[in-house]
XYZ file of C-alpha atoms in Angstrom:
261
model
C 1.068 99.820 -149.439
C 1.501 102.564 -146.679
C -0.750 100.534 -144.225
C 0.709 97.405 -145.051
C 3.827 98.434 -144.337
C 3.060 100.069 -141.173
C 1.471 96.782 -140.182
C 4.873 95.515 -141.336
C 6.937 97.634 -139.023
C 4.418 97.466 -135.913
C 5.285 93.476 -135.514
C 9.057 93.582 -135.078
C 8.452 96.563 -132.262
C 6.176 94.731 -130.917
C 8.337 91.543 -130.970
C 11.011 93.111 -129.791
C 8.849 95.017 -126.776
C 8.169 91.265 -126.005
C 11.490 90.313 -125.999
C 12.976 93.433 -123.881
C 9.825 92.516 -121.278
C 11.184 88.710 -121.116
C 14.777 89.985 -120.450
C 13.687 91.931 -117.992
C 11.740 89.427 -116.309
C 14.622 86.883 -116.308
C 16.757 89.588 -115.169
C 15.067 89.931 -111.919
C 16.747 88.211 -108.726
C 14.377 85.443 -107.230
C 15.109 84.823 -103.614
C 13.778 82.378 -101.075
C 13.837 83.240 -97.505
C 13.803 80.635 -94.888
C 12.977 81.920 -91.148
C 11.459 80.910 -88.051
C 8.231 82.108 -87.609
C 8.587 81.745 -83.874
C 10.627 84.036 -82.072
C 9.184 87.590 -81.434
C 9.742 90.188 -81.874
C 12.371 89.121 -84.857
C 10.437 86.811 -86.740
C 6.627 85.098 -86.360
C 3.985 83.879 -87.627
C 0.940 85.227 -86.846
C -2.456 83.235 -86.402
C -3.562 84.386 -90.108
C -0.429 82.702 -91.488
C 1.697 86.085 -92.342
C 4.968 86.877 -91.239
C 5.830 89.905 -89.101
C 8.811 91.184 -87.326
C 12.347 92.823 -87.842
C 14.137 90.174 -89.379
C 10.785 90.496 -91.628
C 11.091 93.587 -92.674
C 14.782 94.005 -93.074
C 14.558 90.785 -95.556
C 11.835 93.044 -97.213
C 14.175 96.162 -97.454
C 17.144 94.563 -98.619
C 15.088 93.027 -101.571
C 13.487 96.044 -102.371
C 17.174 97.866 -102.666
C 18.641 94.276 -104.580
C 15.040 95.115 -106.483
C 14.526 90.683 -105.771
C 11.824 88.720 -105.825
C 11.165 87.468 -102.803
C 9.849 84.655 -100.726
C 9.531 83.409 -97.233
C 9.468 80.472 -96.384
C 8.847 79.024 -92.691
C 11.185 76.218 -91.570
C 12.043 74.728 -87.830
C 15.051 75.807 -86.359
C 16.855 72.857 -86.095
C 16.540 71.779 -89.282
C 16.757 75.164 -91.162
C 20.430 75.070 -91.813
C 19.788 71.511 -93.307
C 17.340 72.930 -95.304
C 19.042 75.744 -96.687
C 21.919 73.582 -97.705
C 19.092 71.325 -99.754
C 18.134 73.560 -101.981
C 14.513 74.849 -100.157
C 15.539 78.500 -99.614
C 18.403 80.369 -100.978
C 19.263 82.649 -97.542
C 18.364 82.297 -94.211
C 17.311 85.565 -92.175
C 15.999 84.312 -89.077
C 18.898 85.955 -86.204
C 21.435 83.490 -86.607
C 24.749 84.285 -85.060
C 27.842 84.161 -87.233
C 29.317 80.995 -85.185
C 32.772 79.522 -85.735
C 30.674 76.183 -86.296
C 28.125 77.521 -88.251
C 30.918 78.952 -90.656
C 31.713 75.038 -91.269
C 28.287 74.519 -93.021
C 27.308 77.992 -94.445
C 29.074 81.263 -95.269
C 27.407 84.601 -93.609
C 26.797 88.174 -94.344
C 28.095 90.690 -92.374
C 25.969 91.273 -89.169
C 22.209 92.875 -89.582
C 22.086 93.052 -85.558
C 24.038 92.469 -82.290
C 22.241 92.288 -79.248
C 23.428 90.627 -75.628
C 21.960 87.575 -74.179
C 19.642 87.854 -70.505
C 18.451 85.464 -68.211
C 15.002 86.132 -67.116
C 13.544 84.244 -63.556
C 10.311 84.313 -61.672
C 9.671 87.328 -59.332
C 9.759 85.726 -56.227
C 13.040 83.933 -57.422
C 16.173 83.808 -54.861
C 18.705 84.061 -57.980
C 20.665 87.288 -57.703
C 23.067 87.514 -60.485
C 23.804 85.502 -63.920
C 27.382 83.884 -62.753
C 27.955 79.869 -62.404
C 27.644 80.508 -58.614
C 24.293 82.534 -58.876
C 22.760 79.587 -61.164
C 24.331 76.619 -59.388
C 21.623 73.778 -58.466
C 18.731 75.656 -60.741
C 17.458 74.272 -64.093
C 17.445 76.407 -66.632
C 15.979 76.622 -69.717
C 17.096 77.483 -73.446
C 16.197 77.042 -76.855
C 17.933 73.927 -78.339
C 20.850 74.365 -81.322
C 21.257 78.350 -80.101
C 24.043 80.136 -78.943
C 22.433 80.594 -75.801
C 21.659 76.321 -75.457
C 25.775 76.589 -75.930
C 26.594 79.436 -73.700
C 24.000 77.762 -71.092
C 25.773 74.180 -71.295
C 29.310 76.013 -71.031
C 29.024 78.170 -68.480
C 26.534 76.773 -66.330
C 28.026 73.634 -65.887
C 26.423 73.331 -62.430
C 22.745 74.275 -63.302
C 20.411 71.346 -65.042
C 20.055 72.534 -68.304
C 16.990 71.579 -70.712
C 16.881 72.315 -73.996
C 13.352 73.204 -76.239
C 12.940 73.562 -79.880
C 11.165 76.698 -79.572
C 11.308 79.755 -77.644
C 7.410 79.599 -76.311
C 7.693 75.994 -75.061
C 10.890 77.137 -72.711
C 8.172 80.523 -72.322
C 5.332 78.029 -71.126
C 7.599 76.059 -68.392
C 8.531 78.780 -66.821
C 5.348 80.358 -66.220
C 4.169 76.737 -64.937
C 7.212 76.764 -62.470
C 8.761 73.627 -64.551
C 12.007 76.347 -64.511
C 13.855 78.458 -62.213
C 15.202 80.666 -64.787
C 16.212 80.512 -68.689
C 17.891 82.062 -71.230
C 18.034 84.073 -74.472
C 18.552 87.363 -76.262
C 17.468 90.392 -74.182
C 15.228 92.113 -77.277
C 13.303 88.254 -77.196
C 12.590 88.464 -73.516
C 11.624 91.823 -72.364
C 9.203 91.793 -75.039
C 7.969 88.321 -73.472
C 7.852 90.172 -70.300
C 5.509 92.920 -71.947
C 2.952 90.016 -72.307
C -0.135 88.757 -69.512
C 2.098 85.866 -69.695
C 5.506 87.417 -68.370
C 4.144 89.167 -65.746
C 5.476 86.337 -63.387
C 8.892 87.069 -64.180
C 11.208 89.362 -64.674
C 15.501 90.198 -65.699
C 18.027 88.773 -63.454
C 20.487 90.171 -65.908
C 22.079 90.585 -68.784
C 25.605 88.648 -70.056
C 28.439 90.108 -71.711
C 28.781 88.318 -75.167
C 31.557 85.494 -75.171
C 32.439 85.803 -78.960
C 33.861 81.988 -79.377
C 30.239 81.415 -78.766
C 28.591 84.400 -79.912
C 30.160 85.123 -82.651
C 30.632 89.397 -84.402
C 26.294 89.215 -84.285
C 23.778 87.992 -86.166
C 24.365 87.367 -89.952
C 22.585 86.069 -92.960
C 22.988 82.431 -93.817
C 23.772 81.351 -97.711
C 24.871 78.187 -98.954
C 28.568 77.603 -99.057
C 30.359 79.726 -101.850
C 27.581 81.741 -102.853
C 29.871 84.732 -102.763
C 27.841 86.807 -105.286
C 24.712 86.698 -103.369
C 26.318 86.855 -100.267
C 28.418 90.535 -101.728
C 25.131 91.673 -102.872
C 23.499 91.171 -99.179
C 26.482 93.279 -97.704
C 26.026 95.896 -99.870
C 22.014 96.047 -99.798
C 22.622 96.466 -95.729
C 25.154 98.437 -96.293
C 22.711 100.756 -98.610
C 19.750 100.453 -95.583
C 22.150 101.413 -93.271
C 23.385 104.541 -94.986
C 19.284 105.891 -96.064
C 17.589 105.414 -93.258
C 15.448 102.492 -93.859
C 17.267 100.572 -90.939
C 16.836 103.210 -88.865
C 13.457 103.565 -89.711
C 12.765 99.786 -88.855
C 14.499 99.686 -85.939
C 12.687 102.708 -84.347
C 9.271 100.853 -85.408
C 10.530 97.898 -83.341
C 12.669 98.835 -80.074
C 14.240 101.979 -78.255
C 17.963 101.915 -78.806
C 20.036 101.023 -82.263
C 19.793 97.017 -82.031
C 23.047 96.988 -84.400
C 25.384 97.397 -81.753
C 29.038 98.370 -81.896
């Protein structure tokens, strides 16, 4: 009788160790994460298929402190707001600026990072400042659906602008002299010019941030009235902001606090 019933009371613990562990399971946040893969050194893909970067690792840090799941998912840029709104990722961290326009299709996060934008030339190049007049006649290159393709289309209305989908195919025209200058953030192309590559070329310099184009900084994309995941993204930067882990990714990464003002 004594064993019987100890078999007796071992199967509802054990049931209900089962259960808890099931619970717990179901309690844990599963995230997608769509990015780029393609503009260093926030987010790429490297030639063995992983993902490195800061916009890596702070997606990494704020779902270690949300204690989520988490997985990325690659996605062009043109067609990753599109595909966040279909369902294939939940959030987008891929430095997206919080746009007036871009707050018509998704809500954001608070900013993760502000830096300014640059404009970057040959070294031989006769350009000698980043105003209308400096760029007037040249053809300048930007990534296509950016805030820098809009800031580029605005304010260099007398410049031929062409527009890439990625950052290394604007990258590879210059080098081959198919551009007199282009433009994007400054983080994206001094570490270009760190390369054999950007050697030839160098920063004109730098633009002060119009904000109907540029927007606060750059935020974290979720599909329209997500507000709980959205809160729980604030507060998870919030947290990495306040013990160090920002800092300590930002130090591993660039020189100066990338979060700006």
């Amino acid at each position: 009788m004594r064993i019987s019933r100890r078999i007796a009371l071992a199967v509802p613990a054990a049931a209900l160790a089962l259960a808890m562990g099931a619970a717990n399971a179901q309690d844990t946040m599963k995230l997608k994460i769509g990015t780029e893969g393609a503009y260093p050194p926030f987010n790429n893909l490297t030639s063995d298929g992983s993902l490195e970067g800061f916009d890596i690792d702070i997606a990494k840090a704020l779902c270690e402190e949300m204690k989520a799941d988490c997985e990325f998912v690659t996605q062009d840029w043109d067609g990753i707001i599109p595909a966040l709104q279909a369902g294939k990722f939940d959030a987008i961290i891929a430095s997206m600026s919080i746009t007036e326009d871009r707050l018509k299709e998704v809500d954001f996060t608070d900013k993760y990072y502000n830096t300014p934008p640059a404009v970057v030339a040959p070294n031989d190049t006769d350009i000698e400042g980043v105003t209308k007049e400096d760029l007037a006649g040249k053809t300048i290159g930007a990534q296509g659906s950016t805030t820098h393709s809009t800031y580029a289309e605005t304010h260099f209305s007398d410049s031929d602008v062409k527009l890439y989908p990625t950052a290394e195919e604007y990258k590879l025209d210059l080098i081959n002299g198919r551009l007199d200058a282009v433009i994007d953030d400054v983080v994206v192309l001094e570490e270009f010019l760190k390369s054999d590559e950007g050697a030839c070329c160098k920063v004109v310099g730098t633009l002060t941030p119009v904000e109907e184009i540029y927007g606060p900084g750059i935020g974290i994309a979720v599909r329209k009235g997500e507000d709980d995941l959205r809160e729980k993204l604030n507060a998870a930067i919030k947290a990495i902001r306040d013990n160090g882990k920002y800092k300590e990714i930002n130090d591993k990464y660039f020189s100066f606090d990338v979060y700006g003002g």
